[in-house]
Coordinates of C-alpha atoms in Angstrom, one line a residue:
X1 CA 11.4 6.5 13.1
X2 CA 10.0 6.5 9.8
X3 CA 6.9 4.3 7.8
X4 CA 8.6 2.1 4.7
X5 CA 5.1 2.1 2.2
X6 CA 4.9 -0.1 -1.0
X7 CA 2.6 2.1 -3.2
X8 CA 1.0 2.0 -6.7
X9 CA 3.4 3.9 -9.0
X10 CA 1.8 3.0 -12.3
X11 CA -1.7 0.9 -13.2
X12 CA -0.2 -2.8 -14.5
X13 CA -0.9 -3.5 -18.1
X14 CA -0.4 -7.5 -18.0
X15 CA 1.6 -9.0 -15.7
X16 CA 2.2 -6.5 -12.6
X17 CA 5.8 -5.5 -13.1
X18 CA 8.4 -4.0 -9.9
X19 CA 8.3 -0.9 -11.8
X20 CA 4.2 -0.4 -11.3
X21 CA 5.5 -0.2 -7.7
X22 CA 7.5 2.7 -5.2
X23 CA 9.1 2.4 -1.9
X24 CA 8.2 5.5 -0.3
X25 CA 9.3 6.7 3.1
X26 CA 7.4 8.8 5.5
X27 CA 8.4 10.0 9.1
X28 CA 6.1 9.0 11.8
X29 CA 4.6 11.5 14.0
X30 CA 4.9 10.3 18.2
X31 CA 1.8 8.9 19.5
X32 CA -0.6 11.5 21.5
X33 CA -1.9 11.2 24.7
X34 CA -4.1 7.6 24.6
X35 CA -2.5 6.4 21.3
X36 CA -0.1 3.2 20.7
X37 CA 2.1 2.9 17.7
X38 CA 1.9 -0.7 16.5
X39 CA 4.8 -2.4 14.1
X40 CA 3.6 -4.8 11.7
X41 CA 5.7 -8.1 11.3
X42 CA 3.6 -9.6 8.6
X43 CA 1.4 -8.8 5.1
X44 CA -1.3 -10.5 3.7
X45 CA -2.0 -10.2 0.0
X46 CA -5.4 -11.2 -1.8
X47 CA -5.7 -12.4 -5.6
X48 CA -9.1 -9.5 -5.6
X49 CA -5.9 -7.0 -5.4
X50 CA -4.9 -7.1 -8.7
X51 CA -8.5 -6.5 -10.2
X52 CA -8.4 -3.2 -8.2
X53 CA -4.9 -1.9 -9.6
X54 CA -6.5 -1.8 -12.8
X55 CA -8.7 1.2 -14.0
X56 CA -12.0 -0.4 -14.3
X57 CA -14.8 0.3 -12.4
X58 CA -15.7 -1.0 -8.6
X59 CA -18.1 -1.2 -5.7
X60 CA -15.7 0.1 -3.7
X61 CA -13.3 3.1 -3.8
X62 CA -9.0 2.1 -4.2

């Protein structure tokens, strides 16, 4: 089984644009001894996500 990520290939300038993202795929290691794998059905998205594709400073580390 493998882990299908959207990550941040390039910091927007603008717009965002599908090309400031990259499907990457991982494998997924079994679950140990007391550990669950969980699938995710859905994604939330927040408007404060775009501020933190761009370089400037934060509160809080990407």
């Amino acid at each position: 089984m493998s882990n299908r990520q959207i990550t941040l290939a390039a910091r927007p300038v603008g717009f965002p644009q599908e090309s400031d993202f990259a499907l990457v795929e991982s494998p997924l290691p079994e679950p140990g001894a007391g550990e669950v794998l969980v699938r995710s059905h859905w994604l939330s998205l927040d408007p404060y996500m775009r501020g933190r594709m761009s370089e400037a400073r934060s509160y809080a580390k990407p």
